[in-house]
């Protein structure tokens, strides 16, 4: 029997139940992975609450690291005994072990441990595509990155430094401001206390930034548009405060021919080639020490409800893992 988290209905953290299941052998194209660590991500909250729909009953969790115990027919990407990690669908990473499409698995470099891998795959691959592909950032650019002391944010601050990009980060408390600064943010704004648009204008000498990375959504979207220089890009990649409401395209022309995009990890990692290239880039910055993955919270898998409560209450910083 294998312990997994199941939800029968959407709702609060209490809908997540730890149950025993019989894990079937891996099907064609699948590998069975025994998890050593599981990543916790804000997207798990969206699936749990129903903001993002999925068939029920179902599992949760999109990120894990562990060892391949069996492979199904036709699997070429991994073999039994490989240390692997992944980020992506289908949900079901909140489990001691699971079957996963082998095409989503990446063999881990020796130097990267399971805890780090489980913490960095989803958030790190996201930062890779956001900084390198959604906008082609170059040295000298200045960006605004919201929730700079969160899981994605802390990796983004460090990676932007590698590119020579100036980062203005926002955070919700002074403790988080210190963390964002320690991880490479050049300027930090506490948006619970300060008007972040006014501060961005001040910091950039009135010019605005070339890109805003906004994962907060409803509460910050329009003020974020006001931080952009003409022809700047609004990257709306999350909805921690709720989804962005519909708006008129004149909001973009009025502010200087802005671009807006709503990217998702799945679209950027749609092919094995894209996944391998992005992972190579991520493993590179982590192996070199340029990006340190800060696992700041660990919970037993059985305590996942508390992990969700803390994530939603903005109590976590950096990355969080669950231990099966
Ligand atoms: N599109 C993609 O490909 C993709 C991939 C990965 C993640 N994401 C998105 O990126 C964001 C960050 O993900 P993460 O897992 O690293 O989480 P996280 O940043 O560690 O946690 C979310 C943070 O958002 C801030 N926040 C602001 N308003 C909030 C509210 N009303 N409720 C809760 N939090 C609020 C909080 O930081 P402060 O207290 O400092 O404000 C909180 O710590 C999420 O929105 C996630 O959906 C998108």
Coordinates of C-alpha atoms in Angstrom, one line a residue, residues 31-262:
X31 CA 8.0 5.2 -14.6
X32 CA 7.3 4.5 -11.0
X33 CA 9.1 7.0 -8.7
X34 CA 9.5 6.6 -4.9
X35 CA 9.6 10.1 -3.6
X36 CA 12.3 11.3 -1.2
X37 CA 10.9 14.8 -1.2
X38 CA 7.9 16.6 -2.7
X39 CA 7.6 20.3 -3.7
X40 CA 4.9 22.6 -2.3
X41 CA 3.7 25.2 -4.8
X42 CA 1.0 27.9 -4.9
X43 CA -0.6 26.2 -7.9
X44 CA -1.5 23.3 -5.5
X45 CA -3.8 25.8 -3.6
X46 CA -5.5 26.8 -6.9
X47 CA -6.3 23.1 -7.6
X48 CA -7.4 22.5 -4.1
X49 CA -9.8 25.5 -4.0
X50 CA -11.1 24.8 -7.5
X51 CA -9.8 28.0 -9.1
X52 CA -8.1 25.6 -11.5
X53 CA -10.4 22.7 -12.3
X54 CA -9.5 19.0 -12.3
X55 CA -11.5 15.7 -12.3
X56 CA -12.4 14.5 -8.8
X57 CA -11.6 12.5 -6.8
X58 CA -8.0 13.4 -7.6
X59 CA -4.5 13.9 -6.3
X60 CA -2.5 17.1 -5.7
X61 CA 1.0 18.2 -6.2
X62 CA 3.1 18.7 -9.4
X63 CA 6.7 18.3 -8.2
X64 CA 8.8 15.6 -6.7
X65 CA 12.2 14.0 -6.5
X66 CA 13.1 10.4 -5.8
X67 CA 14.3 7.1 -7.3
X68 CA 12.9 5.1 -10.2
X69 CA 11.7 1.7 -9.0
X70 CA 10.1 0.4 -12.1
X71 CA 9.5 1.4 -15.7
X72 CA 6.7 0.5 -18.2
X73 CA 7.0 -0.5 -21.8
X74 CA 8.8 1.8 -24.2
X75 CA 10.5 4.0 -21.6
X76 CA 13.8 5.3 -22.8
X77 CA 14.3 8.5 -20.7
X78 CA 15.1 6.8 -17.4
X79 CA 16.0 3.4 -15.9
X80 CA 15.5 1.6 -12.6
X81 CA 17.7 3.1 -9.9
X82 CA 18.0 6.6 -11.5
X83 CA 17.7 9.6 -9.2
X84 CA 15.1 11.8 -10.9
X85 CA 13.0 14.9 -10.4
X86 CA 10.1 16.5 -12.2
X87 CA 7.6 19.4 -12.4
X88 CA 4.3 19.3 -14.2
X89 CA 1.1 17.5 -14.7
X90 CA -0.7 15.3 -13.9
X91 CA -1.4 16.2 -10.3
X92 CA -0.5 13.5 -7.8
X93 CA 3.0 14.3 -6.4
X94 CA 1.6 14.4 -2.8
X95 CA 2.4 10.7 -2.4
X96 CA 5.0 8.3 -1.1
X97 CA 5.3 6.9 -4.7
X98 CA 3.6 7.4 -8.0
X99 CA 3.6 6.6 -11.7
X100 CA 4.7 9.5 -13.9
X101 CA 5.0 9.9 -17.6
X102 CA 8.7 9.2 -18.1
X103 CA 9.0 12.0 -20.7
X104 CA 8.6 14.5 -17.8
X105 CA 11.4 13.0 -15.7
X106 CA 14.9 14.4 -15.5
X107 CA 17.9 12.5 -14.2
X108 CA 19.5 14.6 -11.4
X109 CA 23.1 15.6 -11.4
X110 CA 25.0 13.9 -8.6
X111 CA 25.6 17.2 -6.7
X112 CA 21.9 18.0 -6.4
X113 CA 20.2 16.4 -3.5
X114 CA 16.5 15.3 -3.4
X115 CA 15.4 18.1 -1.0
X116 CA 16.9 20.8 -3.3
X117 CA 15.5 19.1 -6.4
X118 CA 12.0 18.8 -5.1
X119 CA 12.2 22.5 -4.1
X120 CA 13.6 23.8 -7.3
X121 CA 12.1 22.0 -10.3
X122 CA 8.8 23.9 -10.7
X123 CA 9.9 27.2 -9.3
X124 CA 13.4 27.1 -11.0
X125 CA 12.1 26.0 -14.5
X126 CA 9.5 28.8 -14.2
X127 CA 12.2 31.4 -13.5
X128 CA 14.2 30.0 -16.4
X129 CA 11.5 30.6 -18.9
X130 CA 10.3 33.9 -17.4
X131 CA 13.7 35.5 -17.5
X132 CA 15.1 33.9 -20.7
X133 CA 12.1 33.3 -22.9
X134 CA 9.0 35.3 -21.9
X135 CA 11.1 38.4 -22.0
X136 CA 14.7 38.2 -23.3
X137 CA 16.3 40.1 -20.5
X138 CA 19.8 41.5 -21.0
X139 CA 22.4 43.1 -18.7
X140 CA 21.3 46.6 -17.8
X141 CA 17.6 45.9 -17.8
X142 CA 15.5 46.8 -14.7
X143 CA 12.5 44.6 -13.7
X144 CA 9.9 44.6 -11.0
X145 CA 9.4 41.2 -9.4
X146 CA 6.5 40.8 -7.0
X147 CA 6.7 38.4 -3.9
X148 CA 10.4 38.6 -4.1
X149 CA 10.9 36.6 -0.9
X150 CA 8.6 33.7 -2.0
X151 CA 9.7 30.4 -3.6
X152 CA 9.8 31.7 -7.2
X153 CA 10.8 35.2 -6.1
X154 CA 14.0 34.2 -4.3
X155 CA 15.2 32.1 -7.2
X156 CA 14.3 34.9 -9.6
X157 CA 16.3 37.6 -7.7
X158 CA 19.4 35.4 -7.7
X159 CA 19.1 34.4 -11.4
X160 CA 18.5 38.0 -12.5
X161 CA 21.8 38.9 -10.9
X162 CA 23.5 36.3 -13.1
X163 CA 22.1 38.1 -16.1
X164 CA 23.2 41.5 -14.9
X165 CA 19.6 42.7 -14.5
X166 CA 18.6 45.2 -11.8
X167 CA 15.7 43.8 -9.6
X168 CA 13.2 45.8 -7.8
X169 CA 11.4 43.3 -5.5
X170 CA 8.2 43.7 -3.5
X171 CA 7.5 41.9 -0.2
X172 CA 4.9 42.0 2.5
X173 CA 7.1 42.5 5.6
X174 CA 10.4 43.9 6.7
X175 CA 11.7 40.4 7.5
X176 CA 10.9 39.4 3.9
X177 CA 12.6 42.6 2.7
X178 CA 15.9 41.5 4.4
X179 CA 15.6 38.1 2.8
X180 CA 15.0 39.4 -0.7
X181 CA 18.0 41.7 -0.3
X182 CA 20.2 38.9 0.9
X183 CA 19.1 36.9 -2.2
X184 CA 20.1 39.6 -4.7
X185 CA 17.2 42.1 -5.0
X186 CA 18.8 45.6 -5.6
X187 CA 15.8 47.5 -4.3
X188 CA 13.0 46.2 -2.1
X189 CA 9.6 47.7 -1.5
X190 CA 7.2 46.6 1.3
X191 CA 4.0 46.9 -0.6
X192 CA 1.9 46.7 2.5
X193 CA 3.4 50.0 3.7
X194 CA 4.5 51.8 0.5
X195 CA 3.0 52.8 -2.8
X196 CA 5.0 50.5 -5.0
X197 CA 4.2 52.4 -8.2
X198 CA 5.5 55.7 -6.8
X199 CA 8.6 53.9 -5.5
X200 CA 9.3 52.2 -8.8
X201 CA 9.0 55.6 -10.6
X202 CA 11.4 57.1 -8.0
X203 CA 14.0 54.3 -8.3
X204 CA 14.0 54.4 -12.1
X205 CA 14.1 58.2 -12.3
X206 CA 10.6 58.3 -13.8
X207 CA 11.3 55.9 -16.6
X208 CA 9.6 52.7 -15.4
X209 CA 10.8 49.2 -15.8
X210 CA 11.0 47.0 -19.0
X211 CA 9.1 44.1 -17.4
X212 CA 6.9 43.5 -14.4
X213 CA 6.6 39.9 -13.2
X214 CA 3.3 39.8 -11.3
X215 CA 2.1 36.6 -9.6
X216 CA -0.2 38.4 -7.2
X217 CA -3.0 39.0 -9.7
X218 CA -6.1 40.9 -8.7
X219 CA -4.6 43.2 -6.0
X220 CA -1.6 44.4 -8.0
X221 CA -2.3 44.1 -11.8
X222 CA -3.3 47.6 -12.7
X223 CA -0.7 49.3 -10.4
X224 CA 1.8 47.0 -12.0
X225 CA 0.9 48.3 -15.4
X226 CA 1.7 51.8 -14.1
X227 CA 5.3 50.7 -13.3
X228 CA 6.1 49.9 -17.0
X229 CA 8.1 52.0 -19.4
X230 CA 6.4 52.4 -22.8
X231 CA 6.6 49.2 -24.8
X232 CA 7.2 47.3 -21.6
X233 CA 5.9 43.8 -20.9
X234 CA 3.5 42.8 -18.2
X235 CA 4.0 39.2 -17.3
X236 CA 1.0 38.1 -15.3
X237 CA 2.0 34.6 -14.2
X238 CA -0.1 33.9 -11.1
X239 CA -3.1 34.8 -9.0
X240 CA -2.1 34.6 -5.3
X241 CA -4.7 37.3 -4.4
X242 CA -7.3 36.2 -7.0
X243 CA -7.6 36.2 -10.8
X244 CA -7.1 39.4 -12.8
X245 CA -10.5 40.8 -13.8
X246 CA -11.3 41.4 -17.5
X247 CA -10.0 44.8 -18.8
X248 CA -10.1 47.0 -21.9
X249 CA -7.1 46.9 -24.3
X250 CA -7.1 50.7 -24.1
X251 CA -5.4 50.2 -20.7
X252 CA -2.4 49.0 -22.6
X253 CA -2.4 51.7 -25.3
X254 CA -3.0 54.5 -22.8
X255 CA 0.1 53.5 -20.9
X256 CA 2.4 53.4 -23.9
X257 CA 1.8 50.4 -26.2
X258 CA 2.3 47.8 -23.5
X259 CA 2.5 44.1 -24.0
X260 CA 0.8 41.7 -21.7
X261 CA 1.2 37.9 -21.5
X262 CA -0.2 35.2 -19.2

